[in-house]
Coordinates of C-alpha atoms and ligand atoms in Angstrom, one line a residue:
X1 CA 1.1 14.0 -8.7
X2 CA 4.7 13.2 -10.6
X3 CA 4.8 11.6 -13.5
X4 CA 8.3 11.4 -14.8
X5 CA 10.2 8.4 -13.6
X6 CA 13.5 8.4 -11.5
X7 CA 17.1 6.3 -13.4
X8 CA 16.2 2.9 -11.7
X9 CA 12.9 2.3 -13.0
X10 CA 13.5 4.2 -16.7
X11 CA 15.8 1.9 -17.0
X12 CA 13.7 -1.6 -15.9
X13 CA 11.3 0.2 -18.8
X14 CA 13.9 0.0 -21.4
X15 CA 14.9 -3.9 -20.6
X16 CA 11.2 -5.2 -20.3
X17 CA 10.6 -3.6 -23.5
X18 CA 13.1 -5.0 -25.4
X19 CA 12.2 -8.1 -23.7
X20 CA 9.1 -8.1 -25.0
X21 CA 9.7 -7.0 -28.8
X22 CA 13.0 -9.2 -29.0
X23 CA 11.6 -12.2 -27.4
X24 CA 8.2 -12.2 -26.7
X25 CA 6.4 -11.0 -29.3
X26 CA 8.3 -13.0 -32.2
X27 CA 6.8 -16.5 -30.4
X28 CA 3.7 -15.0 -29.2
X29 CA 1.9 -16.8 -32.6
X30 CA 4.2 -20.3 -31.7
X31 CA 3.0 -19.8 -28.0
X32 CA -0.9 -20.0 -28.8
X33 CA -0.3 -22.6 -31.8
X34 CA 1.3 -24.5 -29.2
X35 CA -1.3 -24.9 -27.0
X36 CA -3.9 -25.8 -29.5
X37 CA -1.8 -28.9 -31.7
X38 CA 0.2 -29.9 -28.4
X39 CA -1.3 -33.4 -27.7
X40 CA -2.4 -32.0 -24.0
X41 CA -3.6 -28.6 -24.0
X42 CA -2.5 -27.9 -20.2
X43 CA 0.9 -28.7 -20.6
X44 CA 3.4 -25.6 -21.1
X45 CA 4.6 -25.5 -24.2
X46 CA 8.4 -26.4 -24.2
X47 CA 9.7 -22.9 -24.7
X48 CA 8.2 -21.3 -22.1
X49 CA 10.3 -22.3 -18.9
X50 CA 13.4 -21.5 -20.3
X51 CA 11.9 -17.8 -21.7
X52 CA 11.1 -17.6 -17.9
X53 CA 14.4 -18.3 -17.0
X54 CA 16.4 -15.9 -19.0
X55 CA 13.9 -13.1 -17.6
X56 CA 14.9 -14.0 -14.3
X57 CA 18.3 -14.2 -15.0
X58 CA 18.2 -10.7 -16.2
X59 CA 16.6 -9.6 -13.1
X60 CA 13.1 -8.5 -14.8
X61 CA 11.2 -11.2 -12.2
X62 CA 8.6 -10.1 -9.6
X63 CA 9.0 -6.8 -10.7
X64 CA 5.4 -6.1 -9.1
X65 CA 6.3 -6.5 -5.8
X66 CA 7.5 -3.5 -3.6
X67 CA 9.5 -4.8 -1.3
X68 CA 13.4 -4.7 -2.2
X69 CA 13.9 -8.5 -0.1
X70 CA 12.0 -10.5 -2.5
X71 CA 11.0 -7.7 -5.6
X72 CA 12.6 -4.6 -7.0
X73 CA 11.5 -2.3 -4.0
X74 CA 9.2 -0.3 -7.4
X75 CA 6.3 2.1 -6.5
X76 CA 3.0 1.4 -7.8
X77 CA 3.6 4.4 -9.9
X78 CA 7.2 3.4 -11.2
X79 CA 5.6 -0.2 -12.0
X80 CA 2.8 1.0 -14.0
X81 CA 4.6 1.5 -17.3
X82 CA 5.8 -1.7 -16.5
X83 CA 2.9 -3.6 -16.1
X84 CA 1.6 -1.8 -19.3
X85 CA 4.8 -3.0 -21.3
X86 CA 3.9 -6.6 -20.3
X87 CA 0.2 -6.2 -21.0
X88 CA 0.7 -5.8 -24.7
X89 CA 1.1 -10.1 -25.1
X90 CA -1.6 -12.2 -22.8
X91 CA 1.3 -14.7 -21.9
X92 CA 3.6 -11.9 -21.5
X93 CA 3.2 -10.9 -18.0
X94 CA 4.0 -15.0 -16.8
X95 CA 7.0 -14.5 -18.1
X96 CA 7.8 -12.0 -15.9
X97 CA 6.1 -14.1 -12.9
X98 CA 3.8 -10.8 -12.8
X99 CA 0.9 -12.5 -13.4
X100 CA -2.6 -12.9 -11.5
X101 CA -3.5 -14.9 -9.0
X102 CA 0.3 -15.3 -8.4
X103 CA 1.1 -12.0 -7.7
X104 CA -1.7 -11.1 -5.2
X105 CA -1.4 -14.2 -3.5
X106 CA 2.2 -13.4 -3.3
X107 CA 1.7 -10.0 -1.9
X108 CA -1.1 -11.0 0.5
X109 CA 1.4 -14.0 1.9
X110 CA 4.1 -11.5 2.5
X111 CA 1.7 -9.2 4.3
X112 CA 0.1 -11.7 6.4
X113 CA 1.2 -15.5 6.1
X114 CA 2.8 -17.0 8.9
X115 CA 7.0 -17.6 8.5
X116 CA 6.1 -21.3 8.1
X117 CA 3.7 -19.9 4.9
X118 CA 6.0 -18.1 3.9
X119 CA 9.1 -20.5 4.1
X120 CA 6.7 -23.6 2.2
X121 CA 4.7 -21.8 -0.3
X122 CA 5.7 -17.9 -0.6
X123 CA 9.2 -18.6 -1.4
X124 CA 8.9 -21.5 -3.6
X125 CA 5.8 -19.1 -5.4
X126 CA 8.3 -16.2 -5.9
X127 CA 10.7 -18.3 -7.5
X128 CA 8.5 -19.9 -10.0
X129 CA 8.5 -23.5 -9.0
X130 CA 5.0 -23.8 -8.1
X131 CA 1.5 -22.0 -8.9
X132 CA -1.9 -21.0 -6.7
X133 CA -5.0 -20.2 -7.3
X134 CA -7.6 -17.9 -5.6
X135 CA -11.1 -19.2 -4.9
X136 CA -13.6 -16.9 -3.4
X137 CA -16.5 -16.9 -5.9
X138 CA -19.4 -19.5 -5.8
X139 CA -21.4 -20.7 -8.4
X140 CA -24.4 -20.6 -6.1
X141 CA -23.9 -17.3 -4.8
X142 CA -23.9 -13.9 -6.3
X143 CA -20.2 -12.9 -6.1
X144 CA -20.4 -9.4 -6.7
X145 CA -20.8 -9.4 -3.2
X146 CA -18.3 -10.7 -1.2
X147 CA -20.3 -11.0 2.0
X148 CA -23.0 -13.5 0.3
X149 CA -20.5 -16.7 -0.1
X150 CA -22.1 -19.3 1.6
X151 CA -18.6 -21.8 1.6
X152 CA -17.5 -22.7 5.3
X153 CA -14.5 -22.5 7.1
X154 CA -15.3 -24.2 10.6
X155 CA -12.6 -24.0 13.3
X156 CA -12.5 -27.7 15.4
X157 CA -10.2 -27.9 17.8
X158 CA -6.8 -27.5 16.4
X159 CA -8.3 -27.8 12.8
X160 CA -10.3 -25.8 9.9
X161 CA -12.7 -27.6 8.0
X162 CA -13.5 -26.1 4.5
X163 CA -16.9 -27.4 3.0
X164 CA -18.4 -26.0 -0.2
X165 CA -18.3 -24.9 -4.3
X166 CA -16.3 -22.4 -5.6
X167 CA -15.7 -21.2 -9.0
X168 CA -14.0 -19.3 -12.0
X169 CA -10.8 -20.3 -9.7
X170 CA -7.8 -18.9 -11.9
X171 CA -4.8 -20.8 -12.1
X172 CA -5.6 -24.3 -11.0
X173 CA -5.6 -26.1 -14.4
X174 CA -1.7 -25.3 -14.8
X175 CA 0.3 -28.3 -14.1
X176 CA 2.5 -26.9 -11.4
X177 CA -0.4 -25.5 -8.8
X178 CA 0.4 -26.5 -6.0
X179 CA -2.0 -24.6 -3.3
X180 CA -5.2 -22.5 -3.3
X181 CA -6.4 -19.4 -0.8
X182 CA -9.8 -20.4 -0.3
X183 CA -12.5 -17.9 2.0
X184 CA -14.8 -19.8 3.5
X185 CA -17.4 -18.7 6.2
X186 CA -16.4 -19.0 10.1
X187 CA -18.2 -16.8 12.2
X188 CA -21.8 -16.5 10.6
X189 CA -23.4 -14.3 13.1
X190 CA -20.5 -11.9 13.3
X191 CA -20.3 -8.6 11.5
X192 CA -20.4 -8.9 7.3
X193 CA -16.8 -8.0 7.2
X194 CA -15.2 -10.5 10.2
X195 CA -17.1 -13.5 8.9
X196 CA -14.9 -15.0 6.8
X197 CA -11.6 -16.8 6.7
X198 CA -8.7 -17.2 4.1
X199 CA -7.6 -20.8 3.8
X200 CA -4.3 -22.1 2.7
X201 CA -5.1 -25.3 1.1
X202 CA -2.7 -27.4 -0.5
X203 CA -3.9 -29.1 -3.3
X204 CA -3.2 -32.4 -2.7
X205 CA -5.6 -32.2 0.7
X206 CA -8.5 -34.9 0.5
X207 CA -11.6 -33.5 -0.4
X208 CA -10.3 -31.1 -3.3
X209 CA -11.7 -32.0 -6.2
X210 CA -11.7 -30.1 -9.4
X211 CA -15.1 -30.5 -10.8
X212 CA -14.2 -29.3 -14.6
X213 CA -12.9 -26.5 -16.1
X214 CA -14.5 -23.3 -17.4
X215 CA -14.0 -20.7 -20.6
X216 CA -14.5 -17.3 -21.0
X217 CA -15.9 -17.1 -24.8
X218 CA -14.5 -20.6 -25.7
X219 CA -11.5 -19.5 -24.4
X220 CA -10.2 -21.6 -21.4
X221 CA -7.0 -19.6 -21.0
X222 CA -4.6 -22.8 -21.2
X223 CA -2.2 -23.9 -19.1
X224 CA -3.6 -21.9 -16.9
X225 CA -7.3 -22.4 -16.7
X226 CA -10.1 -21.2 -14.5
X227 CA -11.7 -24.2 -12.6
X228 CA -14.7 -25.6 -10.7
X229 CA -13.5 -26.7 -7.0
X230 CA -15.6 -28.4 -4.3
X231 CA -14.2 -28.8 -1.1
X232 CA -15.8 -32.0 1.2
X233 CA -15.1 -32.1 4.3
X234 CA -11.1 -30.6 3.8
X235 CA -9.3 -30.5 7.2
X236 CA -5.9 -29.1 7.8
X237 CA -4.5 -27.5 11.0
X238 CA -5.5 -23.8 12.1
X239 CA -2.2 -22.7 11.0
X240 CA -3.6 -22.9 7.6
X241 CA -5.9 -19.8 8.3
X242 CA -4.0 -16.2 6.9
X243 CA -3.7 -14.2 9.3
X244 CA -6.8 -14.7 11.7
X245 CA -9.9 -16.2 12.0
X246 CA -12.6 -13.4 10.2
X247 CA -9.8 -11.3 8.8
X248 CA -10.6 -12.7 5.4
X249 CA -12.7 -10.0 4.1
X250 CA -9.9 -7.3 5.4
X251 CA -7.2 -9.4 3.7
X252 CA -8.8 -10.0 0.5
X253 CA -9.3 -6.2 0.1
X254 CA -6.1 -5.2 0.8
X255 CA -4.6 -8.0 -1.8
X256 CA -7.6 -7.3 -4.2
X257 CA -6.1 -3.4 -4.4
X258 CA -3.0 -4.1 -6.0
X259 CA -4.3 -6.9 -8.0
X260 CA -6.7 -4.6 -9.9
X261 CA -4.8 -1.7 -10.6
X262 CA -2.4 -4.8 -12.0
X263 CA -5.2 -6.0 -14.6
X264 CA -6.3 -1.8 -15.5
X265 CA -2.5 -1.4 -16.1
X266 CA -2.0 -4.5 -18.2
X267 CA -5.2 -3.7 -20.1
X268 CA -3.8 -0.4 -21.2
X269 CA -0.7 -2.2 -23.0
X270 CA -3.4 -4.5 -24.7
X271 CA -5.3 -1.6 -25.9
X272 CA -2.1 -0.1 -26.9
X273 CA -1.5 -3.2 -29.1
X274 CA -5.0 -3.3 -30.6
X275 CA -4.3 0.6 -31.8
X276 CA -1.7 -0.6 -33.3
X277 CA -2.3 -3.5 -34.9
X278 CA -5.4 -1.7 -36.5
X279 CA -3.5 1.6 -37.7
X280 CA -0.9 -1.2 -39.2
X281 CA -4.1 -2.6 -41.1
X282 CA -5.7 0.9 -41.8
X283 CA -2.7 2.2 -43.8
X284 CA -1.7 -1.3 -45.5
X285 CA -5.1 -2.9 -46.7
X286 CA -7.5 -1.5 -49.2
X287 CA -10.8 -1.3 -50.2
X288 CA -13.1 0.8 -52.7
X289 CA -9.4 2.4 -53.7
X290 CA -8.4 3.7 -50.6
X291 CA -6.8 2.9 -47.5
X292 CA -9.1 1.9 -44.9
X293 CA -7.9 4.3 -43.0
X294 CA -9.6 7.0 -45.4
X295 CA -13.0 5.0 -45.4
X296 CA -15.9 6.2 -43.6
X297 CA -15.7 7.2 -40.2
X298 CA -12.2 5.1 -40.0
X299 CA -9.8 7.7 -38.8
X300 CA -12.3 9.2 -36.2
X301 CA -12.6 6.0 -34.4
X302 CA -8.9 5.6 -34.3
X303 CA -8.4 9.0 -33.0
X304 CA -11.0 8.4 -30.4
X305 CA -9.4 5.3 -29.5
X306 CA -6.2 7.1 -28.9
X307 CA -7.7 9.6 -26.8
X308 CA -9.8 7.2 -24.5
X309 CA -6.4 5.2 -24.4
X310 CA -4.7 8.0 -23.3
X311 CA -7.2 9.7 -20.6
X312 CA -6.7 5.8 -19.3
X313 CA -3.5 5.7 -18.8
X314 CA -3.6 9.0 -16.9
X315 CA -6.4 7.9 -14.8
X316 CA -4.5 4.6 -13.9
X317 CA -1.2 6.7 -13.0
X318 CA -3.4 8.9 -10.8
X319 CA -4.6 5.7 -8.9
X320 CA -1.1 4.4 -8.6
X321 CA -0.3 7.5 -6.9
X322 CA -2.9 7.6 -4.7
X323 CA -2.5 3.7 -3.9
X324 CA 1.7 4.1 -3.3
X325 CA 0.9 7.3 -1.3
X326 CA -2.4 6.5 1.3
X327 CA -2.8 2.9 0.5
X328 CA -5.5 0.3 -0.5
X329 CA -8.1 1.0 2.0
X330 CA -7.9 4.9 1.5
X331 CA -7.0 4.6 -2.2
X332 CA -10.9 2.9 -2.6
X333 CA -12.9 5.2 -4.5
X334 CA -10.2 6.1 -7.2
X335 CA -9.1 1.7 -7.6
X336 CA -13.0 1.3 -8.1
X337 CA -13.1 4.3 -10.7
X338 CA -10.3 2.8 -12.4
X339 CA -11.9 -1.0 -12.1
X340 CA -15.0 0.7 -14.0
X341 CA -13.5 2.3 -16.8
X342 CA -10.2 0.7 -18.3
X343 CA -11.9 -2.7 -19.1
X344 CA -14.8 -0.8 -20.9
X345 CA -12.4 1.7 -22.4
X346 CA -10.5 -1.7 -23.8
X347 CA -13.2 -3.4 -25.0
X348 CA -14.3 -0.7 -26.9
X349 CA -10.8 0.3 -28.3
X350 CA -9.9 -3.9 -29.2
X351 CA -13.6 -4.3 -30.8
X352 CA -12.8 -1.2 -33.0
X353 CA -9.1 -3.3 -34.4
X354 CA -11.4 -6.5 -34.8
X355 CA -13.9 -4.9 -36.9
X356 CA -10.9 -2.9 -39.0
X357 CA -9.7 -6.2 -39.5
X358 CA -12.7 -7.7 -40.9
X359 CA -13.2 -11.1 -40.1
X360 CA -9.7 -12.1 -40.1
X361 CA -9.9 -10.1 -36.6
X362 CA -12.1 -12.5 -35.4
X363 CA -9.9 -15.0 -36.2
X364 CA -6.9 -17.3 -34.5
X365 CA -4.6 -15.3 -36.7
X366 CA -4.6 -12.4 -34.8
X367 CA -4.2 -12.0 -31.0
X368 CA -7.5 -9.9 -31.4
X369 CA -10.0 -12.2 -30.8
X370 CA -8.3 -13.9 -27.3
X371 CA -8.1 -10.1 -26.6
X372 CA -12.1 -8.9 -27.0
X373 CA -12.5 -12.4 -24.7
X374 CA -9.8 -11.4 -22.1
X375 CA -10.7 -7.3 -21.5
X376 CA -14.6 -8.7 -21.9
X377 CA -14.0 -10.8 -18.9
X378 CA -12.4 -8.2 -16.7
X379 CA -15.9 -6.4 -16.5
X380 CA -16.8 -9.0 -14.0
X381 CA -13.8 -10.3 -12.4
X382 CA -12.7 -8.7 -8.8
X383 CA -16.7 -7.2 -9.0
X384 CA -18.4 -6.2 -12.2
X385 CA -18.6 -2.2 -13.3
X386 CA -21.7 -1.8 -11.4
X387 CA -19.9 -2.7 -7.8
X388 CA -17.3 -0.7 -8.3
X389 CA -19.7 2.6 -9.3
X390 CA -21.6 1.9 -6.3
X391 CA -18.1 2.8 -4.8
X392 CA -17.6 6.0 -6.5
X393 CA -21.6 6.8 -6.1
X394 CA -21.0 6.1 -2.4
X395 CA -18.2 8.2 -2.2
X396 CA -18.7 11.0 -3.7
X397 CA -22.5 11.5 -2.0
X398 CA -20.4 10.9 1.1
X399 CA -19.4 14.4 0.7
X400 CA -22.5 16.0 1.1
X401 CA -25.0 16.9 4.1
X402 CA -28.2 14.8 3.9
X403 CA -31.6 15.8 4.5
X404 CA -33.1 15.5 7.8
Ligands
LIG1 C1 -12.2 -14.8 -16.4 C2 -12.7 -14.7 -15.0 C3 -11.7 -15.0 -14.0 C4 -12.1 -15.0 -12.6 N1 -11.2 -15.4 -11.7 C5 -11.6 -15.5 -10.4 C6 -10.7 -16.0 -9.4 O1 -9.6 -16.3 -9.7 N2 -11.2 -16.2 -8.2 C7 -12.5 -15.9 -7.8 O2 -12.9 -16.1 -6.7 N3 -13.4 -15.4 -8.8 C8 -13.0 -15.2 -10.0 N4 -13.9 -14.8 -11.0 C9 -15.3 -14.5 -10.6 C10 -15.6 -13.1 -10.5 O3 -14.9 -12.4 -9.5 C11 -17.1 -13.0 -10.3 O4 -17.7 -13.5 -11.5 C12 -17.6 -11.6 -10.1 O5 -17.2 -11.2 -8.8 C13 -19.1 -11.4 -10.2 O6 -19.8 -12.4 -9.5 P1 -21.0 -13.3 -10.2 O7 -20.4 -13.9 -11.4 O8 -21.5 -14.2 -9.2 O9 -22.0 -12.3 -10.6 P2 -23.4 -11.8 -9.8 O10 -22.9 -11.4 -8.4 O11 -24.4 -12.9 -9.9 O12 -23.8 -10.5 -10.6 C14 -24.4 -10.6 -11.9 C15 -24.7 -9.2 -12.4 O13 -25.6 -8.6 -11.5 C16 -25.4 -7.2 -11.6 N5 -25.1 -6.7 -10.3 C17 -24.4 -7.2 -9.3 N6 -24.2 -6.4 -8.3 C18 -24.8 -5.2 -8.6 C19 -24.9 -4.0 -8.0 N7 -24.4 -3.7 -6.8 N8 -25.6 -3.0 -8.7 C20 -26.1 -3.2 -9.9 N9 -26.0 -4.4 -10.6 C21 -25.4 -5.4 -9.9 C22 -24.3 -7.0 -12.6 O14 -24.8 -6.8 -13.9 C23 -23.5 -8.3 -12.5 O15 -22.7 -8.5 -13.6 C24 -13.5 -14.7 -12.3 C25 -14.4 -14.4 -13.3 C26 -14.0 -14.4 -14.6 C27 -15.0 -14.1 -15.7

């Protein structure tokens, strides 16, 4: 496996950290207070479009996607520290338009939609006019497997009709969302994994209704949201489908792949962040007439931190390699091993800072709290921890001669 990185994305490291430190991280505070005293919380606060902007204008824009017509033609390997970089600031990565469901929709649309899909919603998606949303989970359904939804996509004719509930749909509550990928069920009797659909619905379709909106912790994760849809009776013509008819579950994989080794990549910047804002605490503050730092069991649970932080990052880099060199589908075992362990390995690391920071860590003052929600959340989302060790479990017995 290499490590070290070539000129061209060395130097993409360099720009999208000063970026970040120069003119991110200042108006990360204004960013949040923004959303909580602006009149309506899911409007974007004023600054944000025009941070957006100059990011594009410098060329740090889709930096995610690896093909050199649309992205910056990076590996998953060269994007990694990347990704990490923008992970530090939980509004950071939108700057970049890196952020999720955006990006995988992106990547699956590129893969698989249609020119037409491409022409309407990929293009105006890459430039950051408009916003999706992905909506596979249902509220009535257990999620964790994807082969349970009950949602249906029913071909007619020279139409689809979508019928059904879905939830914990990212994206939808942000004012420019234009469209939603939606799986729904189309060939029931058919094997689990050619069942199901992918839908391009447009949000403006009659029968799309969003129901309310959901929050992880208290946290709703404004503008963006995560949202209760039901879909009644929503018809558009078979040229909606992506792809084919029962390639959903295939599709969704392949776009659920890069997606995760996204969020484990961002979630190692985060941790990063929490390590440091709690060593910055740990020297400054004091208690009993020391430095925290030099309380109790302070500095072994920073130095643990550091060294789960670290045996992350290398794990990550390891699954990068494997995903840029045999791909999604091969790449399984080591994107689920990942998908277990870096969002336990943050929470742990972030709920050490908050507690160093005594209750001010649980507090708005800090970007602590929103963190604990946000690396709490990724447990569950894309399958929680116990799917994804099935996959390892499953894998690794796979190598061995059974009985009888
Ligand atoms: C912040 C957030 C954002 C999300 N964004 C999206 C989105 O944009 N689009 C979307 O479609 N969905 C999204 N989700 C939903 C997420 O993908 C599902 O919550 C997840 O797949 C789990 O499904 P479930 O909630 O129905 O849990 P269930 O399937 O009901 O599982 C509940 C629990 O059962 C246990 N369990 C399940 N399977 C196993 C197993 N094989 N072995 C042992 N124990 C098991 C686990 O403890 C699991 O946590 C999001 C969720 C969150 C929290």
């Amino acid at each position: 496996m290499e490590l070290s990185l070539d000129p061209k994305p060395t130097e993409y490291l360099k720009r999208v950290t000063a970026f970040l430190d120069e003119q991110i991280l200042p108006r990360e505070q204004e960013y949040f207070d923004a959303l909580r005293r602006q009149g309506d919380p899911w409007a974007v606060p004023e600054f944000l479009p025009e941070l957006r902007q100059r990011a594009r204008s410098e060329g740090l824009w889709n930096l995610y996607l690896p093909d050199p017509g649309y992205g910056q033609d990076l590996t998953n390997v060269e994007y990694a520290p990347l990704a990490e970089a923008m992970g530090r600031s939980l509004f950071a990565p939108e700057v970049f338009n890196c952020h999720a469901p955006d990006a995988g929709n992106a990547e699956m649309l590129l893969r698989h939609g249609s020119a037409e899909q491409q022409k309407r919603w990929l293009e105006p998606l890459l430039n950051g006019e408009i916003r999706s949303a992905f909506c596979m989970s249902e509220p009535d359904a257990a999620s964790s497997d994807a082969t349970n939804l009950a949602a249906t996509a029913t071909l007619d004719g020279d139409s689809v009709i979508l019928d059904g509930r879905k939830w914990w749909c990212t994206g939808i509550g942000h004012p420019d969302c234009r469209f939603a990928v939606v799986s729904g069920l189309t060939f029931p009797m058919a094997d689990r994994h050619t069942r199901y659909s992918l839908v391009l619905v447009p949000l403006d379709t009659p029968g799309v209704r969003v129901e309310r909106m959901l929050s992880v912790y208290g946290y709703r994760n404004e503008p963006s949201g995560y949202a209760e849809v039901s879909f009644t009776d929503v018809r558009l013509p078979v040229e909606a489908i992506i792809g084919r008819a029962g390639q959903g579950f295939l599709i969704a994989q392949q776009m659920l792949g890069p997606a995760r080794i996204h969020l484990c990549m961002r979630l190692i910047g985060l941790a990063e962040r929490a390590i440091e804002l709690a060593c910055t605490r740990a020297v400054q503050r004091t208690a009993f007439g020391k430095p925290l730092a030099n309380l109790g069991g302070n500095r072994e649970r920073i130095a643990r931190a550091r060294i789960a932080i670290d045996q992350a990052r290398l794990h990550v880099r390891h699954a990068a390699w494997r995903l840029d060199t045999v791909g999604s589908l091969a790449a399984a075992a080591e994107l689920s091993q990942i998908k277990a362990a870096v969002p336990a390995m943050a929470c742990g690391v972030i709920d050490m800072a908050v507690h160093l920071h005594g209750a001010a860590g649980l507090s708005e003052d800090y970007p602590l709290a929103a963190a604990a929600a946000a690396a709490r959340a990724q447990r569950l989302t894309d399958g929680p921890d116990e799917v994804h060790l099935g996959v390892v479990a499953r894998t690794e017995l796979a190598k061995y001669p059974t009985a009888g």
